[in-house]
mmCIF file of C-alpha atoms in Angstrom:
data_model
loop_
_atom_site.group_PDB
_atom_site.id
_atom_site.type_symbol
_atom_site.label_atom_id
_atom_site.label_comp_id
_atom_site.label_asym_id
_atom_site.label_seq_id
_atom_site.Cartn_x
_atom_site.Cartn_y
_atom_site.Cartn_z
ATOM 1 C CA MET A 226 -40.657 9.148 32.985
ATOM 2 C CA LYS A 227 -37.027 8.472 33.947
ATOM 3 C CA LYS A 228 -37.128 5.178 32.171
ATOM 4 C CA LEU A 229 -38.445 6.976 29.047
ATOM 5 C CA THR A 230 -35.612 9.595 29.240
ATOM 6 C CA ILE A 231 -32.926 6.856 29.409
ATOM 7 C CA ILE A 232 -34.227 4.864 26.718
ATOM 8 C CA GLY A 233 -34.770 7.921 24.366
ATOM 9 C CA LEU A 234 -31.120 9.124 25.504
ATOM 10 C CA LEU A 235 -29.810 5.420 24.667
ATOM 11 C CA ALA A 236 -31.705 5.543 21.344
ATOM 12 C CA ALA A 237 -30.122 8.822 20.315
ATOM 13 C CA ILE A 238 -26.767 7.618 21.153
ATOM 14 C CA VAL A 239 -27.237 4.411 19.173
ATOM 15 C CA ILE A 240 -28.687 6.374 16.069
ATOM 16 C CA ALA A 241 -25.659 8.767 16.405
ATOM 17 C CA CYS A 242 -23.186 6.056 16.601
ATOM 18 C CA ILE A 243 -24.898 4.345 13.406
ATOM 19 C CA LEU A 244 -24.738 7.664 11.354
ATOM 20 C CA LEU A 245 -21.100 8.217 12.349
ATOM 21 C CA ILE A 246 -20.023 4.884 11.207
ATOM 22 C CA ARG A 247 -22.021 5.018 7.960
ATOM 23 C CA TYR A 248 -20.191 8.658 7.509
ATOM 24 C CA HIS A 249 -16.795 7.138 8.193
ATOM 25 C CA ASP A 250 -17.432 4.383 5.728
ATOM 26 C CA LYS A 251 -18.541 6.859 3.068
ATOM 27 C CA VAL A 252 -15.585 9.002 3.600
ATOM 28 C CA ALA A 253 -13.142 5.924 3.536
ATOM 29 C CA THR A 254 -14.942 4.669 0.222
ATOM 30 C CA GLU A 255 -14.240 8.123 -1.519
ATOM 31 C CA ARG A 256 -10.922 8.321 -0.347
ATOM 32 C CA ASP A 257 -10.050 5.018 -1.546
ATOM 33 C CA GLN A 258 -11.643 5.623 -4.999
ATOM 34 C CA ALA A 259 -9.647 8.744 -5.135
ATOM 35 C CA PHE A 260 -6.363 7.028 -4.317
ATOM 36 C CA ARG A 261 -7.317 4.378 -6.967
ATOM 37 C CA GLU A 262 -7.703 6.848 -9.788
ATOM 38 C CA ARG A 263 -4.334 8.340 -8.976
ATOM 39 C CA LEU A 264 -2.585 4.953 -8.603
ATOM 40 C CA SER A 265 -2.161 4.213 -12.466
ATOM 41 C CA GLY A 266 1.274 5.201 -13.637
ATOM 42 C CA THR A 267 5.080 4.649 -12.926
ATOM 43 C CA TRP A 268 6.314 4.748 -9.262
ATOM 44 C CA SER A 269 9.855 4.421 -7.938
ATOM 45 C CA ARG A 270 11.401 3.712 -4.676
ATOM 46 C CA GLU A 271 14.996 3.493 -3.522
ATOM 47 C CA GLU A 272 16.844 2.162 -0.465
ATOM 48 C CA ASP A 273 20.435 3.158 -0.149
ATOM 49 C CA ASN A 274 23.371 2.444 2.100
ATOM 50 C CA LEU A 275 21.744 -0.708 3.406
ATOM 51 C CA PRO A 276 23.546 -2.499 6.321
ATOM 52 C CA ARG A 277 26.553 -4.301 4.898
ATOM 53 C CA ARG A 278 26.145 -7.938 5.423
ATOM 54 C CA ALA A 279 27.732 -10.912 3.381
ATOM 55 C CA GLY A 280 25.744 -11.527 0.217
ATOM 56 C CA PHE A 281 23.341 -8.824 0.612
ATOM 57 C CA ALA A 282 22.731 -5.916 -1.469
ATOM 58 C CA ARG A 283 24.075 -2.399 -0.905
ATOM 59 C CA SER A 284 21.326 -0.643 -2.547
ATOM 60 C CA ILE A 285 17.888 -1.379 -4.045
ATOM 61 C CA THR A 286 15.738 0.349 -6.726
ATOM 62 C CA TRP A 287 12.228 -0.397 -7.729
ATOM 63 C CA THR A 288 10.219 0.705 -10.647
ATOM 64 C CA ASN A 289 6.521 -0.171 -10.707
ATOM 65 C CA THR A 290 4.383 0.525 -13.683
ATOM 66 C CA VAL A 291 0.645 0.265 -12.553
ATOM 67 C CA ALA A 292 -2.174 0.014 -15.066
ATOM 68 C CA ALA A 293 -5.589 1.612 -14.397
ATOM 69 C CA ASP A 294 -7.096 -1.781 -13.301
ATOM 70 C CA GLY A 295 -4.382 -2.068 -10.627
ATOM 71 C CA SER A 296 -2.192 -4.701 -12.434
ATOM 72 C CA PHE A 297 1.471 -3.912 -12.380
ATOM 73 C CA VAL A 298 4.971 -4.933 -13.667
ATOM 74 C CA GLU A 299 7.787 -4.164 -11.272
ATOM 75 C CA LEU A 300 11.421 -4.121 -12.122
ATOM 76 C CA SER A 301 13.925 -4.329 -9.229
ATOM 77 C CA TRP A 302 17.793 -3.627 -9.173
ATOM 78 C CA PHE A 303 19.692 -5.476 -6.051
ATOM 79 C CA ARG A 304 22.992 -3.702 -6.214
ATOM 80 C CA HIS A 305 25.985 -5.731 -4.662
ATOM 81 C CA SER A 306 29.561 -4.738 -4.578
ATOM 82 C CA TYR A 307 30.568 -6.829 -7.229
ATOM 83 C CA ARG A 308 27.350 -7.496 -9.172
ATOM 84 C CA THR A 309 23.773 -6.187 -9.860
ATOM 85 C CA ASN A 310 20.724 -8.563 -9.910
ATOM 86 C CA THR A 311 17.840 -7.595 -11.919
ATOM 87 C CA TYR A 312 14.186 -9.220 -11.284
ATOM 88 C CA GLN A 313 10.526 -8.706 -12.582
ATOM 89 C CA ARG A 314 7.546 -9.258 -10.819
ATOM 90 C CA THR A 315 3.719 -8.861 -11.745
ATOM 91 C CA GLY A 316 0.722 -8.475 -9.824
ATOM 92 C CA THR A 317 -1.979 -6.295 -8.634
ATOM 93 C CA TRP A 318 -2.364 -3.234 -6.133
ATOM 94 C CA PHE A 319 -5.747 -2.962 -4.766
ATOM 95 C CA VAL A 320 -7.063 -0.140 -2.128
ATOM 96 C CA LYS A 321 -9.492 -1.023 0.418
ATOM 97 C CA ASN A 322 -10.251 0.889 3.670
ATOM 98 C CA GLY A 323 -7.070 2.761 3.712
ATOM 99 C CA HIS A 324 -4.950 -0.198 3.080
ATOM 100 C CA LEU A 325 -2.765 -1.310 0.005
ATOM 101 C CA ILE A 326 -3.374 -5.027 -0.710
ATOM 102 C CA GLU A 327 -0.311 -6.093 -2.778
ATOM 103 C CA THR A 328 -0.574 -9.483 -4.511
ATOM 104 C CA ILE A 329 2.619 -10.997 -6.322
ATOM 105 C CA LYS A 330 1.767 -13.285 -9.042
ATOM 106 C CA THR A 331 5.125 -13.897 -10.705
ATOM 107 C CA SER A 332 8.625 -13.138 -9.822
ATOM 108 C CA THR A 333 12.089 -13.922 -11.687
ATOM 109 C CA ASN A 334 13.804 -13.850 -8.304
ATOM 110 C CA PRO A 335 14.317 -17.593 -7.693
ATOM 111 C CA SER A 336 14.154 -17.187 -3.914
ATOM 112 C CA GLU A 337 10.878 -15.495 -4.067
ATOM 113 C CA VAL A 338 7.897 -18.074 -3.599
ATOM 114 C CA THR A 339 4.711 -16.804 -5.536
ATOM 115 C CA PRO A 340 1.920 -16.302 -5.461
ATOM 116 C CA TYR A 341 1.426 -14.340 -2.318
ATOM 117 C CA SER A 342 -0.312 -11.327 -0.947
ATOM 118 C CA GLU A 343 0.592 -8.432 1.478
ATOM 119 C CA VAL A 344 -1.432 -5.662 3.288
ATOM 120 C CA GLY A 345 -0.075 -2.391 4.237
ATOM 121 C CA ARG A 346 -1.725 0.713 5.594
ATOM 122 C CA ILE A 347 -1.614 3.755 3.330
ATOM 123 C CA VAL A 348 0.093 6.333 5.967
ATOM 124 C CA ASN A 349 0.258 9.459 3.624
ATOM 125 C CA SER A 350 -0.379 10.279 -0.020
ATOM 126 C CA ASP A 351 -0.282 13.204 -2.231
ATOM 127 C CA ALA A 352 0.162 14.008 -6.039
ATOM 128 C CA THR A 353 4.013 13.193 -5.939
ATOM 129 C CA GLY A 354 3.768 9.915 -3.879
ATOM 130 C CA PHE A 355 2.588 7.816 -1.138
ATOM 131 C CA ALA A 356 4.060 5.866 1.729
ATOM 132 C CA VAL A 357 2.876 2.120 2.988
ATOM 133 C CA ARG A 358 3.544 0.684 6.495
ATOM 134 C CA TRP A 359 3.409 -3.121 5.842
ATOM 135 C CA GLN A 360 1.855 -5.596 8.398
ATOM 136 C CA HIS A 361 4.444 -6.742 10.915
ATOM 137 C CA SER A 362 7.019 -3.862 9.930
ATOM 138 C CA THR A 363 7.531 -0.531 11.433
ATOM 139 C CA ASN A 364 9.226 0.829 8.612
ATOM 140 C CA GLU A 365 7.529 2.914 5.956
ATOM 141 C CA MET A 366 7.914 2.490 2.198
ATOM 142 C CA ALA A 367 7.788 5.571 0.138
ATOM 143 C CA TRP A 368 7.033 5.471 -3.531
ATOM 144 C CA GLN A 369 7.611 8.405 -5.742
ATOM 145 C CA ARG A 370 5.478 9.230 -8.672
ATOM 146 C CA VAL A 371 7.621 9.209 -12.055
ATOM 147 C CA THR A 372 4.777 9.446 -14.716
ATOM 148 C CA LYS A 373 0.929 9.630 -14.850
#
């Protein structure tokens, strides 16, 4: 009788775990799909007052125009005290399991080697923007919606 009770309890625990995992996957899939649908449009990000080091930009502005399929064209302006460098990148943004997978296919920045991909966790999002924490970084990069 004790063995039967223990086996029944273990079976119930296993079934509950399986159901929780399936529910989590369903919720994650729905959340990813909703985020993908909001992703197309124009996004902007800025970093001002960067640490002053020789040859480094004092501020950077990015504008990223994302199509419905996740492909994008990004323009960036690196402002130095004596010049502004403008670059263009193309690639894709893909959302999976709460992560943003960014693949850079081309870049006009001569110091950037392409193609490459980065993965970041989407730490928050709403109708006006979202923030990503990239792997190997503790900083969050916040993007603001410019247009839909």
